[in-house]
Amino acid sequence: MIETLVSTLAQGLLLGGLYCLFALGLSLMFGVMRLTNTAHGDLIVLMSFVAFTGMGLAPTVAGGGSLMPFAVMAVMLPLAFALGYGLQRYVLNRTLGRDPLPSLVVTFGLSIVIQNMLLELYSADPRSIDTDGLNTQSLALPGGLAIGVLPLIILLLAIAATAALQWLFNSTRLGRAFRAVSDDREIAELMGLSANKVYALATAIAFVLIAIAGVLQVMRTTVSPSDGSIQLLFAFEAVIIGGMGSFWGTLAGAMLLGIVQQIGFRLDPGWGIWFGHIVFLLVLVVRPQGLFPKTRES
Amino acid sequence: MPVQVIRGNRSSLAALVIGLALVAIAATLPLWAPEESASAWMREFVEIACYFIFAMMWNLLAGYGGMVSVGQQAFFGFGGYVMLMLGNLANVNPFIAVPLGALAAALIAVPVSYVAFRLQGGYFAIGTWVIAEVFRLSFAQLSVVGGGSGTSLTALRGIEKSTREMATFWMALACMVAAVALVYLFLRSKRGLALLAIRDNEIAAESQGIAVGRMKLAVYVVAALGAGLAGALYFLGNLRISPDAAFSINWTAFAIFMVVIGGIGRIEGPIVGALIYWALNKFFGDYGTWYLLGLGLLAILVTIYFKQGLWGYAQERWGWSLFPTRRTLKS
């Protein structure tokens, strides 16, 4: 009994690590420019497929087996950064304003474009990449508990990404610019910031996180072109449960969502995701500001 | 100086006359259509009518109420399922069950709004999507309506095919006219004026004594009613329902497409959008993924370069207005 409980909790935490990586980019884009990116999940899927293609193109390095996906990821990150920067600078910036509709429609349209493009290029078959056994290795812990190596790596990366993002936001010039345009775009521009460029940098960083999440997802499991919407919803739930504006909150929200889903799956495999949605709605009713909302620094 | 309030114009009168004539022509379709294609035409009409009613209601919600939802398929599917359950399980005549399904969708919208209204703007949109997913997953677990694989509307067994098709067709036509009339009269009423005020500036509207919260709830419930009506009607014509079809995000995606292309926040918008959608679907629908890809791209381009949509452009350019909801003052 206790063992099942501990194992469920551990699995939930590990799953939460993945959801946190899904959520950080969404949280960043909303935090800096109030932009709700409905194509977020499809962009993660797109990155998974880019990694899939990249693995096919990459020369097979002898002995480098399970490191190969990470090498592909390393190549993808600057590309994702550039893609995010360009998309924000030349497309999404035109949709920002008091009315949320234009940005919603454009990102929604983008999500349809990405999904159907992937269907056309790769068909509806689920794909995965070869991690040379990394995705099945596990660590034996005392008490008969075993946890997967790859999920553990994902969790550690999620914590590292959260810490890095929080540090960037709180302690760097760029982070100060992010906070300034988020608080008051006009005043920030009077102080010499170019909001359009700051926004583009925020999206660029969000895309780096999206690329990391996409590669790890396709290493962990299979991905098909229609997976995007559910990933968007999980990311969104993690952000709202954790409380907007705090990256550590997003991490905590993702953990909670992961644990709740695992408990749900344990009770009945058909209800796991449903259970996660219900807990999200409950949080919304009982504590709409989220569990760990940002406290303003004095 | 006496001030005259002008609420109509010549083109709106012409639109009314032409509109009534079109409805009359459509209503007599079973009389004049060639026998071999009448059935197919009626089926096509019912389908388009459902899309149109759904888009009309999305326009009311997003374009006038300022609530951009991507979860209206929750009410579409709910209306469909209630209609089917009333027909199959409670032996209600399915044609009577259609308005009952719509009413059920309106009723469920009240508790749903309590949750959904906790979020604003873009987050409201995704929040409503989560709610629609909860509907889908819940109905997928209901074994009495076939669970995940869905079920058929068996209540219509024993009714002759041509009778059924004609009744469904007339019902769709009536619902379409009713939906346009409902939205038009609502927007021309005092409440409609309040709604426009809220859309333009919520805080200013509130300070003028408009009960913003109650007004938003009213719009949300009316939009759910319309979406439920469209859903009940669609599955009456379709005869088969499944959670994935009933609660598909595509319903809202197509509604957004129609409204944005036609012009959001004007009644003519979804009408023009539905016609364009119908034409595109007719000529390019066979291209499948390429067709959808093109629709997505078109929605992006129109949003960026044609913010008011096609009708909005025409209205600005030539001052056309078929369904005037403005009040113009003339001294």
XYZ file of C-alpha atoms in Angstrom:
629
model
C 0.000 0.000 0.000
C 2.632 2.475 1.142
C 4.867 1.342 -1.694
C 2.133 1.971 -4.270
C 1.601 5.400 -2.791
C 5.276 6.304 -2.847
C 5.682 4.972 -6.362
C 2.615 6.899 -7.574
C 3.948 10.077 -6.023
C 7.381 9.527 -7.564
C 5.880 8.878 -11.001
C 3.725 11.961 -10.614
C 6.709 14.139 -9.751
C 8.627 12.837 -12.755
C 5.663 13.432 -15.050
C 5.382 16.907 -13.503
C 8.938 17.628 -14.621
C 7.884 17.106 -18.227
C 4.755 19.224 -17.807
C 6.877 21.961 -16.287
C 9.022 22.075 -19.425
C 5.819 22.206 -21.475
C 4.536 25.072 -19.359
C 7.527 27.390 -18.887
C 7.438 28.803 -22.425
C 3.709 29.467 -22.235
C 4.125 31.137 -18.860
C 6.976 33.319 -20.152
C 5.082 34.530 -23.212
C 1.963 35.306 -21.239
C 3.923 36.963 -18.467
C 5.863 39.334 -20.693
C 3.272 40.314 -23.302
C -0.106 38.829 -22.253
C 0.071 36.668 -25.356
C -1.753 33.363 -25.131
C -0.035 31.115 -27.593
C -2.631 28.528 -28.609
C -0.079 26.977 -30.973
C 2.191 26.177 -28.013
C 1.406 22.458 -27.967
C 1.722 22.136 -31.728
C 5.073 23.875 -31.607
C 6.268 21.273 -29.083
C 5.104 18.560 -31.478
C 6.815 20.353 -34.366
C 10.080 20.330 -32.415
C 9.619 16.616 -31.715
C 9.343 15.968 -35.443
C 12.327 18.180 -36.209
C 14.304 16.072 -33.730
C 12.987 12.930 -35.408
C 14.229 14.170 -38.774
C 17.479 15.419 -37.241
C 18.196 11.968 -35.830
C 17.771 10.533 -39.291
C 20.153 13.045 -40.821
C 22.799 12.966 -38.107
C 25.820 10.755 -38.771
C 25.774 7.762 -36.508
C 28.607 8.271 -34.083
C 29.970 5.053 -32.721
C 29.326 4.762 -29.011
C 27.496 8.073 -28.883
C 24.120 6.287 -28.919
C 22.158 7.755 -26.064
C 23.896 11.129 -26.324
C 22.821 11.619 -29.935
C 19.380 13.084 -29.143
C 21.061 15.624 -26.888
C 23.466 16.561 -29.679
C 20.500 17.065 -32.003
C 18.876 19.173 -29.301
C 21.982 21.312 -29.011
C 21.853 22.035 -32.746
C 18.151 22.801 -32.587
C 18.267 25.347 -29.769
C 19.780 28.266 -31.735
C 17.442 27.505 -34.631
C 14.448 27.560 -32.289
C 15.704 30.831 -30.819
C 15.872 32.403 -34.282
C 12.465 31.033 -35.269
C 10.859 32.411 -32.120
C 12.501 35.782 -32.558
C 11.384 36.071 -36.178
C 7.837 34.867 -35.525
C 7.311 37.379 -32.751
C 9.058 40.246 -34.478
C 7.378 39.942 -37.844
C 4.048 38.241 -37.148
C 2.866 38.108 -33.559
C 3.819 41.678 -32.647
C 1.252 42.869 -35.163
C -1.499 41.113 -33.239
C -0.836 42.488 -29.760
C -3.169 44.977 -28.170
C -5.965 45.388 -25.677
C -8.127 42.941 -27.611
C -6.950 39.325 -27.138
C -8.767 38.143 -30.266
C -6.185 38.806 -33.024
C -3.369 37.009 -31.231
C -5.661 34.112 -30.380
C -6.852 33.744 -33.966
C -3.354 33.995 -35.409
C -1.834 31.446 -33.029
C -4.876 29.223 -33.507
C -4.431 29.454 -37.262
C -0.751 28.670 -36.791
C -1.657 25.582 -34.799
C -3.904 24.348 -37.636
C -1.156 25.061 -40.180
C 1.504 23.184 -38.166
C -0.753 20.222 -37.477
C -1.765 19.742 -41.104
C 1.736 20.356 -42.401
C 3.041 17.589 -40.113
C 0.217 15.299 -41.240
C 1.146 15.921 -44.847
C 4.895 15.403 -44.280
C 4.895 12.565 -41.770
C 1.375 11.007 -41.952
C -0.622 10.351 -38.790
C 1.701 7.585 -37.544
C 3.197 8.041 -34.086
C 6.983 8.495 -34.179
C 9.746 8.104 -31.657
C 13.515 8.335 -31.736
C 16.146 5.834 -30.761
C 17.747 6.703 -27.437
C 19.892 3.566 -27.382
C 18.017 2.198 -24.388
C 18.110 5.359 -22.300
C 14.312 5.488 -22.168
C 14.069 2.066 -20.566
C 16.928 2.286 -18.051
C 15.989 2.666 -14.438
C 17.586 3.300 -11.093
C 16.771 1.001 -8.192
C 16.079 2.953 -5.027
C 15.894 1.487 -1.519
C 12.461 0.083 -0.699
C 11.962 -1.661 -4.003
C 11.270 1.579 -5.821
C 12.622 2.005 -9.332
C 12.581 5.225 -11.293
C 13.441 5.762 -14.920
C 16.725 7.432 -15.795
C 15.278 9.527 -18.598
C 12.345 10.870 -16.532
C 14.862 11.766 -13.834
C 16.977 13.654 -16.380
C 13.831 15.445 -17.544
C 12.934 16.420 -13.991
C 16.434 17.747 -13.325
C 16.374 19.717 -16.577
C 12.981 21.132 -15.623
C 14.273 22.306 -12.255
C 17.375 23.762 -13.902
C 15.272 25.554 -16.534
C 12.963 26.978 -13.883
C 15.892 28.234 -11.832
C 17.575 29.703 -14.900
C 14.432 31.478 -16.012
C 13.753 32.863 -12.552
C 17.351 34.080 -12.343
C 17.090 35.651 -15.782
C 13.919 37.435 -14.768
C 15.117 38.669 -11.395
C 18.807 39.371 -11.856
C 19.676 40.328 -15.418
C 19.233 43.397 -17.586
C 17.080 41.403 -19.979
C 14.897 40.223 -17.125
C 14.464 43.810 -15.986
C 13.410 44.724 -19.518
C 10.931 41.834 -19.498
C 9.421 43.040 -16.249
C 9.369 46.646 -17.425
C 7.465 46.037 -20.679
C 5.165 43.673 -18.831
C 4.283 46.287 -16.206
C 3.860 49.229 -18.553
C 4.803 49.063 -22.186
C 4.570 52.811 -22.849
C 6.676 53.927 -19.913
C 9.246 51.243 -20.738
C 9.459 52.587 -24.288
C 9.895 56.120 -22.960
C 12.883 54.813 -21.017
C 14.452 53.702 -24.268
C 13.398 50.073 -24.514
C 12.071 48.748 -27.781
C 9.092 46.681 -26.693
C 8.974 44.858 -30.016
C 12.545 43.643 -29.599
C 12.038 42.712 -25.955
C 8.936 40.736 -26.922
C 10.868 38.997 -29.695
C 13.566 37.970 -27.215
C 10.947 36.606 -24.812
C 9.426 34.467 -27.553
C 12.888 33.377 -28.672
C 13.642 32.102 -25.168
C 10.200 30.487 -24.985
C 11.003 28.657 -28.230
C 14.251 27.344 -26.786
C 12.217 25.865 -23.930
C 9.704 24.501 -26.434
C 12.522 22.806 -28.359
C 13.906 21.214 -25.187
C 10.438 19.969 -24.260
C 9.767 18.649 -27.758
C 13.006 16.664 -27.989
C 12.584 15.166 -24.512
C 8.974 14.226 -25.249
C 9.884 12.300 -28.395
C 12.782 10.617 -26.546
C 10.404 9.537 -23.799
C 7.453 8.333 -25.825
C 5.841 8.385 -29.274
C 4.545 11.614 -30.776
C 1.944 12.091 -33.488
C 0.873 15.309 -35.265
C -2.413 15.617 -33.357
C -0.840 15.540 -29.870
C -0.442 19.306 -29.659
C -3.761 20.321 -28.150
C -3.512 18.064 -25.125
C 0.037 19.295 -24.463
C -1.197 22.882 -24.612
C -3.925 22.073 -22.096
C -1.513 20.379 -19.659
C 0.905 23.286 -19.931
C -1.899 25.755 -19.355
C -3.209 23.855 -16.331
C 0.240 23.786 -14.788
C 0.577 27.563 -15.207
C -2.830 28.349 -13.698
C -2.548 25.857 -10.815
C 0.854 27.243 -9.923
C -0.201 30.866 -10.148
C 0.652 33.308 -12.898
C 3.886 35.204 -12.926
C 6.008 32.820 -10.893
C 8.149 30.179 -12.554
C 8.637 28.209 -9.339
C 4.843 28.284 -9.060
C 4.624 26.796 -12.556
C 7.017 24.011 -11.494
C 4.900 23.311 -8.416
C 1.694 23.421 -10.484
C 3.175 20.959 -12.977
C 4.198 18.603 -10.139
C 0.721 18.748 -8.654
C -0.873 18.084 -12.035
C 1.478 15.146 -12.617
C 0.719 13.625 -9.217
C -3.046 14.095 -9.600
C -3.013 12.464 -13.033
C -0.951 9.537 -11.734
C -3.377 9.014 -8.855
C -6.239 9.155 -11.346
C -4.557 6.629 -13.655
C -3.948 4.358 -10.666
C -7.633 4.459 -9.713
C -8.910 3.934 -13.259
C -6.865 4.259 -16.469
C -9.825 5.871 -18.252
C -10.126 8.721 -15.776
C -6.542 9.920 -15.224
C -6.656 12.936 -17.517
C -10.238 13.717 -16.549
C -9.156 13.747 -12.912
C -6.371 16.230 -13.725
C -8.823 18.546 -15.508
C -11.245 18.418 -12.559
C -8.545 19.298 -10.048
C -7.543 22.197 -12.282
C -11.146 23.467 -12.354
C -11.382 23.042 -8.576
C -8.260 25.145 -8.086
C -9.826 27.740 -10.358
C -12.963 27.889 -8.210
C -11.336 27.713 -4.801
C -8.155 29.668 -5.467
C -8.326 31.512 -8.819
C -5.011 33.251 -8.246
C -3.277 29.856 -8.193
C -1.415 28.198 -5.382
C 1.752 30.273 -5.500
C 0.976 33.634 -7.094
C 3.788 36.100 -7.553
C 4.362 38.373 -4.607
C 5.523 41.757 -5.765
C 9.027 42.610 -4.719
C 9.228 45.861 -2.811
C -33.422 71.063 -30.942
C -35.294 67.820 -31.503
C -32.997 64.942 -32.249
C -34.051 62.068 -34.424
C -32.707 58.597 -33.766
C -32.143 56.732 -37.007
C -32.027 52.971 -36.674
C -32.488 51.705 -40.194
C -31.679 52.594 -43.773
C -32.731 51.704 -47.256
C -30.326 48.802 -47.638
C -31.539 47.240 -44.396
C -35.098 47.366 -45.671
C -33.994 45.815 -48.956
C -32.090 43.157 -47.029
C -35.208 42.309 -45.072
C -37.271 41.904 -48.244
C -34.601 39.898 -50.077
C -33.962 37.820 -46.970
C -37.635 36.924 -46.622
C -37.807 36.063 -50.309
C -34.761 33.786 -49.993
C -36.269 32.063 -46.987
C -39.493 31.513 -48.930
C -37.570 30.053 -51.870
C -35.578 27.817 -49.553
C -38.659 26.672 -47.666
C -40.281 25.432 -50.847
C -37.159 23.559 -51.937
C -38.780 20.121 -51.662
C -41.389 21.345 -54.185
C -39.132 22.651 -56.938
C -35.838 20.790 -56.532
C -35.170 17.950 -58.996
C -36.183 14.778 -57.266
C -32.810 13.041 -57.572
C -30.850 15.850 -55.888
C -33.409 17.216 -53.394
C -32.332 14.848 -50.658
C -28.633 15.706 -51.033
C -29.350 19.438 -51.174
C -31.427 19.301 -48.014
C -28.742 17.385 -46.182
C -26.135 19.913 -47.275
C -28.354 22.759 -46.183
C -28.908 21.270 -42.726
C -25.183 20.887 -42.265
C -24.391 24.446 -43.335
C -27.247 25.755 -41.183
C -25.686 24.120 -38.131
C -22.277 25.604 -38.879
C -23.898 28.968 -39.458
C -25.958 29.010 -36.246
C -22.900 27.943 -34.294
C -20.781 30.684 -35.903
C -23.521 33.240 -35.291
C -23.475 32.417 -31.589
C -19.698 32.494 -31.433
C -19.849 35.927 -33.005
C -22.328 37.069 -30.357
C -20.078 35.765 -27.603
C -16.725 36.959 -28.900
C -17.599 39.867 -31.150
C -20.205 41.506 -28.949
C -19.610 40.002 -25.515
C -15.820 40.201 -25.803
C -15.523 36.623 -24.504
C -13.248 34.746 -26.877
C -14.017 31.116 -26.176
C -12.529 28.098 -27.914
C -14.745 25.759 -25.913
C -18.185 26.349 -27.399
C -18.117 22.784 -28.706
C -18.948 21.795 -25.112
C -22.475 23.138 -25.612
C -22.693 21.915 -29.197
C -21.973 18.353 -28.132
C -24.054 18.610 -24.986
C -27.097 19.752 -26.968
C -26.588 16.852 -29.357
C -26.222 14.277 -26.601
C -29.246 15.527 -24.650
C -31.362 15.423 -27.807
C -30.215 11.864 -28.513
C -30.679 10.656 -24.951
C -34.170 12.152 -24.741
C -35.070 10.459 -28.015
C -33.442 7.071 -27.408
C -33.891 6.637 -23.677
C -36.954 8.729 -22.796
C -38.950 8.185 -25.999
C -39.334 11.906 -26.646
C -39.959 12.777 -30.283
C -36.478 13.784 -31.533
C -37.868 16.879 -33.250
C -39.199 18.083 -29.913
C -35.980 16.969 -28.236
C -33.980 19.434 -30.361
C -35.171 22.601 -28.566
C -34.985 20.705 -25.274
C -31.333 19.904 -26.001
C -30.700 23.583 -26.628
C -32.385 24.480 -23.340
C -30.284 21.908 -21.506
C -27.131 23.477 -22.960
C -28.297 26.898 -21.724
C -28.957 25.491 -18.250
C -25.573 23.802 -17.955
C -23.933 27.043 -19.088
C -24.858 28.695 -15.781
C -22.673 26.516 -13.524
C -20.008 26.334 -16.265
C -19.809 30.123 -16.401
C -19.109 30.153 -12.685
C -15.830 28.340 -13.394
C -15.005 29.849 -16.792
C -15.469 33.470 -15.687
C -12.575 33.114 -13.271
C -10.292 33.587 -16.252
C -9.974 36.525 -18.619
C -8.762 37.169 -22.134
C -6.584 34.501 -23.661
C -6.686 32.347 -20.565
C -10.484 32.348 -20.682
C -10.156 30.861 -24.160
C -7.998 27.918 -23.107
C -9.961 27.462 -19.877
C -13.148 26.933 -21.862
C -11.270 24.414 -23.985
C -10.408 22.431 -20.850
C -14.084 22.491 -19.871
C -15.047 21.161 -23.304
C -12.482 18.362 -22.823
C -14.104 17.485 -19.498
C -17.435 17.179 -21.329
C -15.848 14.973 -23.988
C -14.081 12.675 -21.515
C -17.198 12.435 -19.337
C -19.460 11.429 -22.217
C -16.813 8.981 -23.411
C -17.307 7.134 -20.106
C -21.102 7.029 -20.329
C -21.820 3.466 -21.431
C -25.533 4.197 -21.883
C -24.675 6.291 -24.975
C -22.019 3.911 -26.256
C -18.989 5.331 -24.424
C -16.061 6.355 -26.563
C -17.397 4.886 -29.803
C -20.745 6.653 -29.624
C -24.194 5.536 -30.660
C -26.945 6.047 -33.239
C -30.207 7.939 -32.986
C -32.525 4.953 -33.008
C -35.593 6.961 -31.976
C -36.180 7.951 -35.604
C -36.678 4.353 -36.699
C -40.020 3.861 -38.334
C -40.225 7.342 -39.789
C -39.997 7.343 -43.560
C -36.711 8.706 -44.946
C -38.196 11.487 -47.074
C -40.502 12.657 -44.257
C -37.589 12.702 -41.856
C -35.354 14.610 -44.246
C -38.001 17.213 -45.016
C -38.863 17.751 -41.363
C -35.188 18.104 -40.482
C -34.700 20.536 -43.332
C -37.594 22.795 -42.341
C -36.515 22.660 -38.762
C -32.989 23.732 -39.726
C -34.369 26.606 -41.797
C -36.617 27.728 -38.959
C -33.747 27.525 -36.447
C -31.509 29.538 -38.762
C -34.063 32.309 -39.185
C -34.780 32.247 -35.468
C -31.078 32.493 -34.631
C -30.584 35.538 -36.867
C -33.764 37.171 -35.542
C -32.835 36.424 -31.937
C -29.373 37.940 -32.234
C -30.601 40.900 -34.283
C -33.465 41.805 -31.941
C -31.264 41.250 -28.905
C -28.647 43.626 -30.252
C -31.239 46.263 -31.191
C -32.812 46.152 -27.754
C -31.736 48.168 -24.726
C -29.713 45.186 -23.561
C -27.909 45.117 -26.880
C -26.902 48.724 -26.393
C -25.591 47.833 -22.949
C -23.636 44.964 -24.482
C -21.995 47.244 -27.040
C -21.071 49.634 -24.249
C -19.437 46.796 -22.316
C -17.523 45.680 -25.375
C -16.150 49.150 -25.969
C -15.200 49.859 -22.381
C -16.140 47.633 -19.506
C -15.251 50.056 -16.719
C -17.035 53.010 -18.321
C -20.100 50.840 -18.886
C -20.135 49.731 -15.270
C -19.909 53.331 -14.076
C -22.987 54.149 -16.187
C -24.963 51.667 -14.158
C -24.831 48.658 -16.459
C -24.732 45.373 -14.568
C -21.694 44.044 -16.414
C -21.529 40.672 -14.682
C -25.181 39.844 -15.268
C -25.000 40.995 -18.873
C -21.997 38.796 -19.617
C -23.724 35.821 -18.048
C -26.823 36.482 -20.182
C -24.739 36.535 -23.360
C -22.877 33.395 -22.351
C -26.149 31.558 -21.708
C -27.736 32.732 -24.975
C -24.617 31.680 -26.902
C -24.734 28.269 -25.210
C -28.403 27.958 -26.120
C -27.594 28.638 -29.759
C -24.612 26.294 -29.780
C -26.742 23.569 -28.180
C -29.435 24.137 -30.797
C -26.885 23.795 -33.590
C -25.538 20.590 -32.032
C -28.940 18.997 -31.481
C -29.917 19.859 -35.035
C -26.662 18.563 -36.489
C -26.918 15.172 -34.844
C -30.606 14.945 -35.722
C -29.524 15.160 -39.361
C -26.418 13.038 -38.850
C -28.187 10.221 -36.943
C -24.943 9.216 -35.253
C -22.996 10.775 -32.396
C -19.639 10.110 -30.764
C -17.742 12.127 -28.146
C -14.875 12.882 -30.531
C -17.219 14.234 -33.203
C -19.549 16.064 -30.816
C -16.892 17.822 -28.747
C -14.322 18.362 -31.485
C -12.343 21.591 -31.374
C -12.930 21.807 -35.130
C -16.433 23.155 -34.546
C -15.032 26.214 -32.876
C -12.158 26.405 -35.336
C -14.586 26.628 -38.269
C -16.769 29.132 -36.406
C -13.746 31.336 -35.754
C -12.759 31.019 -39.388
C -16.202 32.062 -40.654
C -16.572 34.955 -38.251
C -13.064 36.319 -38.745
C -13.216 36.099 -42.550
C -16.692 37.621 -42.715
C -16.083 40.255 -40.075
C -16.375 39.935 -36.338
C -18.844 41.947 -34.298
C -21.402 42.374 -37.078
C -24.324 40.144 -37.933
C -23.447 40.066 -41.623
C -20.011 38.637 -40.713
C -20.971 35.022 -40.055
C -23.406 35.102 -42.996
C -20.681 36.117 -45.433
C -18.203 33.812 -43.684
C -20.531 30.814 -43.874
C -21.089 31.391 -47.600
C -17.343 31.611 -48.225
C -16.705 28.570 -46.094
C -19.379 26.650 -47.999
C -17.879 27.614 -51.355
C -14.303 26.788 -50.279
C -15.409 23.494 -48.819
C -17.273 22.631 -52.006
C -14.331 23.276 -54.308
C -11.317 22.479 -52.139
C -12.715 20.176 -49.441
C -11.300 17.126 -51.218
C -7.745 18.319 -50.672
C -7.983 17.386 -46.974
C -4.912 18.494 -45.117
C -3.882 21.055 -47.742
C -7.347 22.575 -47.578
C -7.191 22.913 -43.783
C -3.676 24.286 -44.019
C -4.957 26.927 -46.423
C -7.847 27.820 -44.114
C -5.438 28.328 -41.221
C -3.194 30.502 -43.348
C -6.150 32.523 -44.618
C -7.347 33.154 -41.054
C -3.865 34.420 -40.134
C -3.619 36.715 -43.154
C -7.112 38.154 -42.742
C -6.513 38.823 -39.048
C -3.284 40.673 -39.748
C -4.181 42.580 -42.920
C -8.018 42.769 -42.870
C -8.829 43.177 -39.185
C -12.511 43.944 -39.859
C -13.050 41.019 -42.198
C -14.567 41.188 -45.663
C -17.907 42.633 -44.631
C -16.223 45.120 -42.332
C -14.185 46.293 -45.289
C -17.304 46.677 -47.418
C -19.105 48.481 -44.635
C -16.285 50.949 -44.165
C -15.885 51.510 -47.868
C -19.501 51.750 -49.017
C -21.439 52.125 -45.773
C -23.411 48.926 -46.323
C -25.398 47.661 -43.404
C -27.979 44.929 -43.799
C -28.697 44.462 -40.131
C -28.252 47.897 -38.582
C -27.739 47.740 -34.846
C -26.317 51.234 -34.575
C -28.292 54.259 -33.517
C -27.398 57.316 -35.543
C -28.432 60.728 -34.266
C -29.702 63.355 -36.687
C -30.723 66.801 -35.603
